[in-house]
Amino acid sequence: GENVEQHPSTLSVQEGDSAVIKCTYSDSASNYFPWYKQELGKGPQLIIDIRSNVGEKKDQRIAVTLNKTAKHFSLHITETQPEDSAVYFCAASSIDSWGKLQFGAGTQVVVTP
Amino acid sequence: EAQVTQNPRYLITVTGKKLTVTCSQNMNHEYMSWYRQDPGLGLRQIYYSMNVEVTDKGDVPEGYKVSRKEKRNFPLILESPSPNQTSLYFCASSSADDNQPQHFGDGTRLSIL
């Protein structure tokens, strides 16, 4: 089955700097890669996703890149703000296992003013 | 408002006392799923359901049961809870369209003494 590894487990950045979180996956059949943000006391919320036919996707300060050959994808947050502090999860799934998301272990991001 | 609602949000109980965590969604989603979240392990899938009366095991199904008698509801049942089931539980739902994003509830924190 799919295995998703996520690094780093914690990330501390100065406000205004960029943050990068990296994930690798094992199943070459995976074709959908969402990123979720989880704030304290809340469920994960989708912030951006990418499908295997696209190499990069951007939404304001957030971008995701995908390298299918190397089986890794990354989340980039530019101009970080205190409200970006949260736990971020990457995930992967394939069309053969529709809806069966495999999550990474999560990254605690702390943005210091 | 589109949402996934879990109840209860918090529960402290004792070993062996049957409990049910309810999950309801108002988005007419076909797919529903239960996850547990433990520190350092991310979210692990317990059970999922592709539609009414269709359920299947996820990665960590032992000690849990589910049912899907109605499209909007997907209760999680712990017949004989044990301390190792102390965890944060999330219900999620999504459309049957290819790899549509999953919407999560706000979680249920279970403590089994």
PDB file of N, CA, C and O in Angstrom, chain A residues 31-32 36 38 41-46 49 51 87 89 93-95 97-106, chain B residues 9 31 35 37 40-43 45 48 50 57-59 88 90 95-102 104-106:
ATOM      1  N   ASN A  31      -2.229   9.630  -7.683  1.00  0.00           N
ATOM      2  CA  ASN A  31      -2.412  10.707  -8.652  1.00  0.00           C
ATOM      3  C   ASN A  31      -3.100  11.933  -8.071  1.00  0.00           C
ATOM      4  O   ASN A  31      -3.435  12.873  -8.800  1.00  0.00           O
ATOM      5  N   TYR A  32      -3.330  11.938  -6.770  1.00  0.00           N
ATOM      6  CA  TYR A  32      -3.991  13.077  -6.143  1.00  0.00           C
ATOM      7  C   TYR A  32      -3.278  13.376  -4.836  1.00  0.00           C
ATOM      8  O   TYR A  32      -3.093  12.484  -4.005  1.00  0.00           O
ATOM      9  N   TYR A  36      -3.549  19.657   3.849  1.00  0.00           N
ATOM     10  CA  TYR A  36      -4.529  20.101   4.827  1.00  0.00           C
ATOM     11  C   TYR A  36      -3.851  20.911   5.917  1.00  0.00           C
ATOM     12  O   TYR A  36      -2.713  20.640   6.299  1.00  0.00           O
ATOM     13  N   GLN A  38      -4.465  22.135   9.887  1.00  0.00           N
ATOM     14  CA  GLN A  38      -5.272  21.846  11.054  1.00  0.00           C
ATOM     15  C   GLN A  38      -4.934  22.839  12.173  1.00  0.00           C
ATOM     16  O   GLN A  38      -3.812  22.863  12.676  1.00  0.00           O
ATOM     17  N   GLY A  41      -7.984  22.424  17.893  1.00  0.00           N
ATOM     18  CA  GLY A  41      -9.391  22.164  18.188  1.00  0.00           C
ATOM     19  C   GLY A  41     -10.280  22.029  16.978  1.00  0.00           C
ATOM     20  O   GLY A  41     -11.505  21.942  17.107  1.00  0.00           O
ATOM     21  N   LYS A  42      -9.676  21.992  15.804  1.00  0.00           N
ATOM     22  CA  LYS A  42     -10.455  21.906  14.566  1.00  0.00           C
ATOM     23  C   LYS A  42     -10.048  20.688  13.744  1.00  0.00           C
ATOM     24  O   LYS A  42      -8.981  20.099  13.959  1.00  0.00           O
ATOM     25  N   GLY A  43     -10.910  20.338  12.808  1.00  0.00           N
ATOM     26  CA  GLY A  43     -10.552  19.278  11.879  1.00  0.00           C
ATOM     27  C   GLY A  43      -9.671  19.820  10.757  1.00  0.00           C
ATOM     28  O   GLY A  43      -9.603  21.026  10.537  1.00  0.00           O
ATOM     29  N   PRO A  44      -8.974  18.937  10.054  1.00  0.00           N
ATOM     30  CA  PRO A  44      -8.135  19.382   8.926  1.00  0.00           C
ATOM     31  C   PRO A  44      -8.985  20.059   7.852  1.00  0.00           C
ATOM     32  O   PRO A  44     -10.102  19.624   7.568  1.00  0.00           O
ATOM     33  N   GLN A  45      -8.425  21.118   7.279  1.00  0.00           N
ATOM     34  CA  GLN A  45      -9.110  21.826   6.191  1.00  0.00           C
ATOM     35  C   GLN A  45      -8.213  21.841   4.973  1.00  0.00           C
ATOM     36  O   GLN A  45      -7.024  22.179   5.076  1.00  0.00           O
ATOM     37  N   LEU A  46      -8.778  21.520   3.831  1.00  0.00           N
ATOM     38  CA  LEU A  46      -8.007  21.529   2.590  1.00  0.00           C
ATOM     39  C   LEU A  46      -7.547  22.945   2.264  1.00  0.00           C
ATOM     40  O   LEU A  46      -8.338  23.885   2.303  1.00  0.00           O
ATOM     41  N   ASP A  49      -4.562  21.477  -3.438  1.00  0.00           N
ATOM     42  CA  ASP A  49      -4.320  20.105  -3.895  1.00  0.00           C
ATOM     43  C   ASP A  49      -3.766  20.134  -5.313  1.00  0.00           C
ATOM     44  O   ASP A  49      -3.873  21.144  -6.016  1.00  0.00           O
ATOM     45  N   ARG A  51      -3.008  17.455  -8.863  1.00  0.00           N
ATOM     46  CA  ARG A  51      -3.195  16.156  -9.489  1.00  0.00           C
ATOM     47  C   ARG A  51      -1.979  15.847 -10.343  1.00  0.00           C
ATOM     48  O   ARG A  51      -1.218  16.735 -10.715  1.00  0.00           O
ATOM     49  N   VAL A  87      -0.801  22.910  12.207  1.00  0.00           N
ATOM     50  CA  VAL A  87      -0.223  21.635  11.767  1.00  0.00           C
ATOM     51  C   VAL A  87      -0.656  21.405  10.319  1.00  0.00           C
ATOM     52  O   VAL A  87      -1.837  21.558   9.987  1.00  0.00           O
ATOM     53  N   PHE A  89      -0.704  18.791   7.004  1.00  0.00           N
ATOM     54  CA  PHE A  89      -0.610  17.391   6.600  1.00  0.00           C
ATOM     55  C   PHE A  89      -0.607  17.280   5.079  1.00  0.00           C
ATOM     56  O   PHE A  89      -1.412  17.928   4.400  1.00  0.00           O
ATOM     57  N   SER A  93      -3.446   9.802  -2.734  1.00  0.00           N
ATOM     58  CA  SER A  93      -4.375   8.713  -3.043  1.00  0.00           C
ATOM     59  C   SER A  93      -4.307   8.430  -4.538  1.00  0.00           C
ATOM     60  O   SER A  93      -3.804   9.234  -5.316  1.00  0.00           O
ATOM     61  N   SER A  94      -4.811   7.272  -4.915  1.00  0.00           N
ATOM     62  CA  SER A  94      -4.808   6.899  -6.329  1.00  0.00           C
ATOM     63  C   SER A  94      -6.228   6.627  -6.780  1.00  0.00           C
ATOM     64  O   SER A  94      -7.114   6.386  -5.969  1.00  0.00           O
ATOM     65  N   ILE A  95      -6.423   6.647  -8.092  1.00  0.00           N
ATOM     66  CA  ILE A  95      -7.763   6.424  -8.632  1.00  0.00           C
ATOM     67  C   ILE A  95      -8.202   4.985  -8.354  1.00  0.00           C
ATOM     68  O   ILE A  95      -9.390   4.693  -8.271  1.00  0.00           O
ATOM     69  N   SER A  97      -7.710   3.413  -5.551  1.00  0.00           N
ATOM     70  CA  SER A  97      -8.178   3.374  -4.158  1.00  0.00           C
ATOM     71  C   SER A  97      -8.879   4.685  -3.869  1.00  0.00           C
ATOM     72  O   SER A  97      -8.539   5.409  -2.942  1.00  0.00           O
ATOM     73  N   TRP A  98      -9.876   4.944  -4.649  1.00  0.00           N
ATOM     74  CA  TRP A  98     -10.618   6.205  -4.581  1.00  0.00           C
ATOM     75  C   TRP A  98     -11.078   6.506  -3.160  1.00  0.00           C
ATOM     76  O   TRP A  98     -11.689   5.682  -2.505  1.00  0.00           O
ATOM     77  N   GLY A  99     -10.740   7.707  -2.700  1.00  0.00           N
ATOM     78  CA  GLY A  99     -11.144   8.144  -1.373  1.00  0.00           C
ATOM     79  C   GLY A  99     -10.253   7.647  -0.254  1.00  0.00           C
ATOM     80  O   GLY A  99     -10.390   8.085   0.878  1.00  0.00           O
ATOM     81  N   LYS A 100      -9.337   6.752  -0.525  1.00  0.00           N
ATOM     82  CA  LYS A 100      -8.491   6.213   0.532  1.00  0.00           C
ATOM     83  C   LYS A 100      -7.234   7.073   0.608  1.00  0.00           C
ATOM     84  O   LYS A 100      -6.231   6.789  -0.034  1.00  0.00           O
ATOM     85  N   LEU A 101      -7.308   8.116   1.401  1.00  0.00           N
ATOM     86  CA  LEU A 101      -6.179   9.020   1.562  1.00  0.00           C
ATOM     87  C   LEU A 101      -5.168   8.453   2.543  1.00  0.00           C
ATOM     88  O   LEU A 101      -5.540   7.988   3.618  1.00  0.00           O
ATOM     89  N   GLN A 102      -3.909   8.489   2.168  1.00  0.00           N
ATOM     90  CA  GLN A 102      -2.828   8.130   3.077  1.00  0.00           C
ATOM     91  C   GLN A 102      -2.142   9.417   3.496  1.00  0.00           C
ATOM     92  O   GLN A 102      -1.655  10.167   2.648  1.00  0.00           O
ATOM     93  N   PHE A 103      -2.110   9.684   4.805  1.00  0.00           N
ATOM     94  CA  PHE A 103      -1.580  10.933   5.313  1.00  0.00           C
ATOM     95  C   PHE A 103      -0.139  10.821   5.767  1.00  0.00           C
ATOM     96  O   PHE A 103       0.303   9.765   6.240  1.00  0.00           O
ATOM     97  N   GLY A 104       0.585  11.934   5.654  1.00  0.00           N
ATOM     98  CA  GLY A 104       1.871  12.055   6.314  1.00  0.00           C
ATOM     99  C   GLY A 104       1.654  12.306   7.799  1.00  0.00           C
ATOM    100  O   GLY A 104       0.518  12.502   8.241  1.00  0.00           O
ATOM    101  N   ALA A 105       2.746  12.317   8.564  1.00  0.00           N
ATOM    102  CA  ALA A 105       2.649  12.431  10.020  1.00  0.00           C
ATOM    103  C   ALA A 105       2.377  13.854  10.505  1.00  0.00           C
ATOM    104  O   ALA A 105       2.069  14.064  11.679  1.00  0.00           O
ATOM    105  N   GLY A 106       2.504  14.830   9.607  1.00  0.00           N
ATOM    106  CA  GLY A 106       2.194  16.209   9.978  1.00  0.00           C
ATOM    107  C   GLY A 106       3.427  17.039  10.283  1.00  0.00           C
ATOM    108  O   GLY A 106       4.466  16.520  10.706  1.00  0.00           O
TER     109      GLY A 106
ATOM    110  N   ARG B   9     -18.264  15.698  21.160  1.00  0.00           N
ATOM    111  CA  ARG B   9     -16.961  16.270  20.884  1.00  0.00           C
ATOM    112  C   ARG B   9     -15.924  15.746  21.867  1.00  0.00           C
ATOM    113  O   ARG B   9     -14.742  15.650  21.544  1.00  0.00           O
ATOM    114  N   TYR B  31     -19.235   9.387  -0.244  1.00  0.00           N
ATOM    115  CA  TYR B  31     -18.119   8.789   0.465  1.00  0.00           C
ATOM    116  C   TYR B  31     -18.008   9.356   1.872  1.00  0.00           C
ATOM    117  O   TYR B  31     -18.070  10.566   2.067  1.00  0.00           O
ATOM    118  N   TYR B  35     -11.247   8.467  10.709  1.00  0.00           N
ATOM    119  CA  TYR B  35      -9.809   8.454  10.961  1.00  0.00           C
ATOM    120  C   TYR B  35      -9.583   8.604  12.464  1.00  0.00           C
ATOM    121  O   TYR B  35     -10.387   9.194  13.172  1.00  0.00           O
ATOM    122  N   GLN B  37      -6.426  10.154  14.972  1.00  0.00           N
ATOM    123  CA  GLN B  37      -5.207  10.946  14.931  1.00  0.00           C
ATOM    124  C   GLN B  37      -4.448  10.768  16.229  1.00  0.00           C
ATOM    125  O   GLN B  37      -4.979  11.046  17.312  1.00  0.00           O
ATOM    126  N   GLY B  40       2.449  12.066  16.176  1.00  0.00           N
ATOM    127  CA  GLY B  40       3.528  11.475  15.403  1.00  0.00           C
ATOM    128  C   GLY B  40       3.101  10.474  14.349  1.00  0.00           C
ATOM    129  O   GLY B  40       3.930   9.979  13.587  1.00  0.00           O
ATOM    130  N   LEU B  41       1.786  10.186  14.286  1.00  0.00           N
ATOM    131  CA  LEU B  41       1.305   9.174  13.330  1.00  0.00           C
ATOM    132  C   LEU B  41       0.385   9.756  12.275  1.00  0.00           C
ATOM    133  O   LEU B  41      -0.076   9.026  11.390  1.00  0.00           O
ATOM    134  N   GLY B  42       0.081  11.015  12.353  1.00  0.00           N
ATOM    135  CA  GLY B  42      -0.832  11.610  11.381  1.00  0.00           C
ATOM    136  C   GLY B  42      -2.236  11.064  11.547  1.00  0.00           C
ATOM    137  O   GLY B  42      -2.643  10.683  12.652  1.00  0.00           O
ATOM    138  N   LEU B  43      -2.975  11.013  10.462  1.00  0.00           N
ATOM    139  CA  LEU B  43      -4.330  10.472  10.488  1.00  0.00           C
ATOM    140  C   LEU B  43      -4.313   9.096   9.841  1.00  0.00           C
ATOM    141  O   LEU B  43      -3.813   8.927   8.730  1.00  0.00           O
ATOM    142  N   GLN B  45      -6.686   5.804   8.665  1.00  0.00           N
ATOM    143  CA  GLN B  45      -8.071   5.496   8.324  1.00  0.00           C
ATOM    144  C   GLN B  45      -8.535   4.238   9.046  1.00  0.00           C
ATOM    145  O   GLN B  45      -7.853   3.212   9.042  1.00  0.00           O
ATOM    146  N   TYR B  48     -14.130   3.058   5.913  1.00  0.00           N
ATOM    147  CA  TYR B  48     -14.706   4.000   4.972  1.00  0.00           C
ATOM    148  C   TYR B  48     -15.918   3.377   4.304  1.00  0.00           C
ATOM    149  O   TYR B  48     -16.128   2.158   4.350  1.00  0.00           O
ATOM    150  N   MET B  50     -18.258   3.764   0.638  1.00  0.00           N
ATOM    151  CA  MET B  50     -18.393   4.359  -0.690  1.00  0.00           C
ATOM    152  C   MET B  50     -19.836   4.804  -0.957  1.00  0.00           C
ATOM    153  O   MET B  50     -20.068   5.652  -1.813  1.00  0.00           O
ATOM    154  N   LYS B  57     -12.803  -1.890   5.339  1.00  0.00           N
ATOM    155  CA  LYS B  57     -11.795  -1.609   6.348  1.00  0.00           C
ATOM    156  C   LYS B  57     -10.730  -0.660   5.815  1.00  0.00           C
ATOM    157  O   LYS B  57     -10.340  -0.744   4.649  1.00  0.00           O
ATOM    158  N   GLY B  58     -10.257   0.211   6.705  1.00  0.00           N
ATOM    159  CA  GLY B  58      -9.113   1.038   6.400  1.00  0.00           C
ATOM    160  C   GLY B  58      -7.852   0.382   6.927  1.00  0.00           C
ATOM    161  O   GLY B  58      -7.726  -0.847   6.928  1.00  0.00           O
ATOM    162  N   ASP B  59      -6.940   1.189   7.432  1.00  0.00           N
ATOM    163  CA  ASP B  59      -5.653   0.666   7.889  1.00  0.00           C
ATOM    164  C   ASP B  59      -5.673   0.140   9.316  1.00  0.00           C
ATOM    165  O   ASP B  59      -4.866  -0.717   9.672  1.00  0.00           O
ATOM    166  N   LEU B  88      -7.954  10.977  19.148  1.00  0.00           N
ATOM    167  CA  LEU B  88      -8.782  12.014  18.541  1.00  0.00           C
ATOM    168  C   LEU B  88      -9.326  11.446  17.236  1.00  0.00           C
ATOM    169  O   LEU B  88      -8.546  10.998  16.380  1.00  0.00           O
ATOM    170  N   PHE B  90     -11.736  11.645  13.720  1.00  0.00           N
ATOM    171  CA  PHE B  90     -12.322  12.540  12.731  1.00  0.00           C
ATOM    172  C   PHE B  90     -13.150  11.756  11.724  1.00  0.00           C
ATOM    173  O   PHE B  90     -12.736  10.700  11.244  1.00  0.00           O
ATOM    174  N   SER B  95     -17.450  13.903  -2.267  1.00  0.00           N
ATOM    175  CA  SER B  95     -18.264  13.509  -3.402  1.00  0.00           C
ATOM    176  C   SER B  95     -17.650  12.300  -4.091  1.00  0.00           C
ATOM    177  O   SER B  95     -16.460  12.035  -3.965  1.00  0.00           O
ATOM    178  N   ALA B  96     -18.460  11.586  -4.852  1.00  0.00           N
ATOM    179  CA  ALA B  96     -17.981  10.413  -5.589  1.00  0.00           C
ATOM    180  C   ALA B  96     -17.163  10.799  -6.814  1.00  0.00           C
ATOM    181  O   ALA B  96     -16.523   9.955  -7.420  1.00  0.00           O
ATOM    182  N   ASP B  97     -17.171  12.077  -7.188  1.00  0.00           N
ATOM    183  CA  ASP B  97     -16.351  12.504  -8.322  1.00  0.00           C
ATOM    184  C   ASP B  97     -14.888  12.213  -8.024  1.00  0.00           C
ATOM    185  O   ASP B  97     -14.466  12.230  -6.880  1.00  0.00           O
ATOM    186  N   ASP B  98     -14.116  11.991  -9.068  1.00  0.00           N
ATOM    187  CA  ASP B  98     -12.739  11.551  -8.922  1.00  0.00           C
ATOM    188  C   ASP B  98     -11.939  12.399  -7.935  1.00  0.00           C
ATOM    189  O   ASP B  98     -11.666  13.560  -8.176  1.00  0.00           O
ATOM    190  N   ASN B  99     -11.579  11.746  -6.821  1.00  0.00           N
ATOM    191  CA  ASN B  99     -10.690  12.375  -5.853  1.00  0.00           C
ATOM    192  C   ASN B  99     -11.101  13.783  -5.465  1.00  0.00           C
ATOM    193  O   ASN B  99     -10.289  14.696  -5.441  1.00  0.00           O
ATOM    194  N   GLN B 100     -12.360  13.947  -5.148  1.00  0.00           N
ATOM    195  CA  GLN B 100     -12.793  15.244  -4.642  1.00  0.00           C
ATOM    196  C   GLN B 100     -12.320  15.414  -3.198  1.00  0.00           C
ATOM    197  O   GLN B 100     -12.186  14.447  -2.467  1.00  0.00           O
ATOM    198  N   PRO B 101     -12.028  16.656  -2.809  1.00  0.00           N
ATOM    199  CA  PRO B 101     -11.489  16.891  -1.470  1.00  0.00           C
ATOM    200  C   PRO B 101     -12.405  16.370  -0.374  1.00  0.00           C
ATOM    201  O   PRO B 101     -13.622  16.427  -0.493  1.00  0.00           O
ATOM    202  N   GLN B 102     -11.803  15.860   0.671  1.00  0.00           N
ATOM    203  CA  GLN B 102     -12.561  15.394   1.814  1.00  0.00           C
ATOM    204  C   GLN B 102     -12.801  16.548   2.784  1.00  0.00           C
ATOM    205  O   GLN B 102     -11.909  17.345   3.044  1.00  0.00           O
ATOM    206  N   PHE B 104     -13.758  17.512   6.614  1.00  0.00           N
ATOM    207  CA  PHE B 104     -13.629  16.903   7.921  1.00  0.00           C
ATOM    208  C   PHE B 104     -14.530  17.563   8.953  1.00  0.00           C
ATOM    209  O   PHE B 104     -14.777  18.778   8.901  1.00  0.00           O
ATOM    210  N   GLY B 105     -14.975  16.759   9.913  1.00  0.00           N
ATOM    211  CA  GLY B 105     -15.626  17.288  11.095  1.00  0.00           C
ATOM    212  C   GLY B 105     -14.585  17.873  12.040  1.00  0.00           C
ATOM    213  O   GLY B 105     -13.381  17.817  11.753  1.00  0.00           O
ATOM    214  N   ASP B 106     -15.030  18.400  13.178  1.00  0.00           N
ATOM    215  CA  ASP B 106     -14.122  19.044  14.122  1.00  0.00           C
ATOM    216  C   ASP B 106     -13.517  18.084  15.150  1.00  0.00           C
ATOM    217  O   ASP B 106     -12.769  18.503  16.022  1.00  0.00           O
TER     218      ASP B 106
END
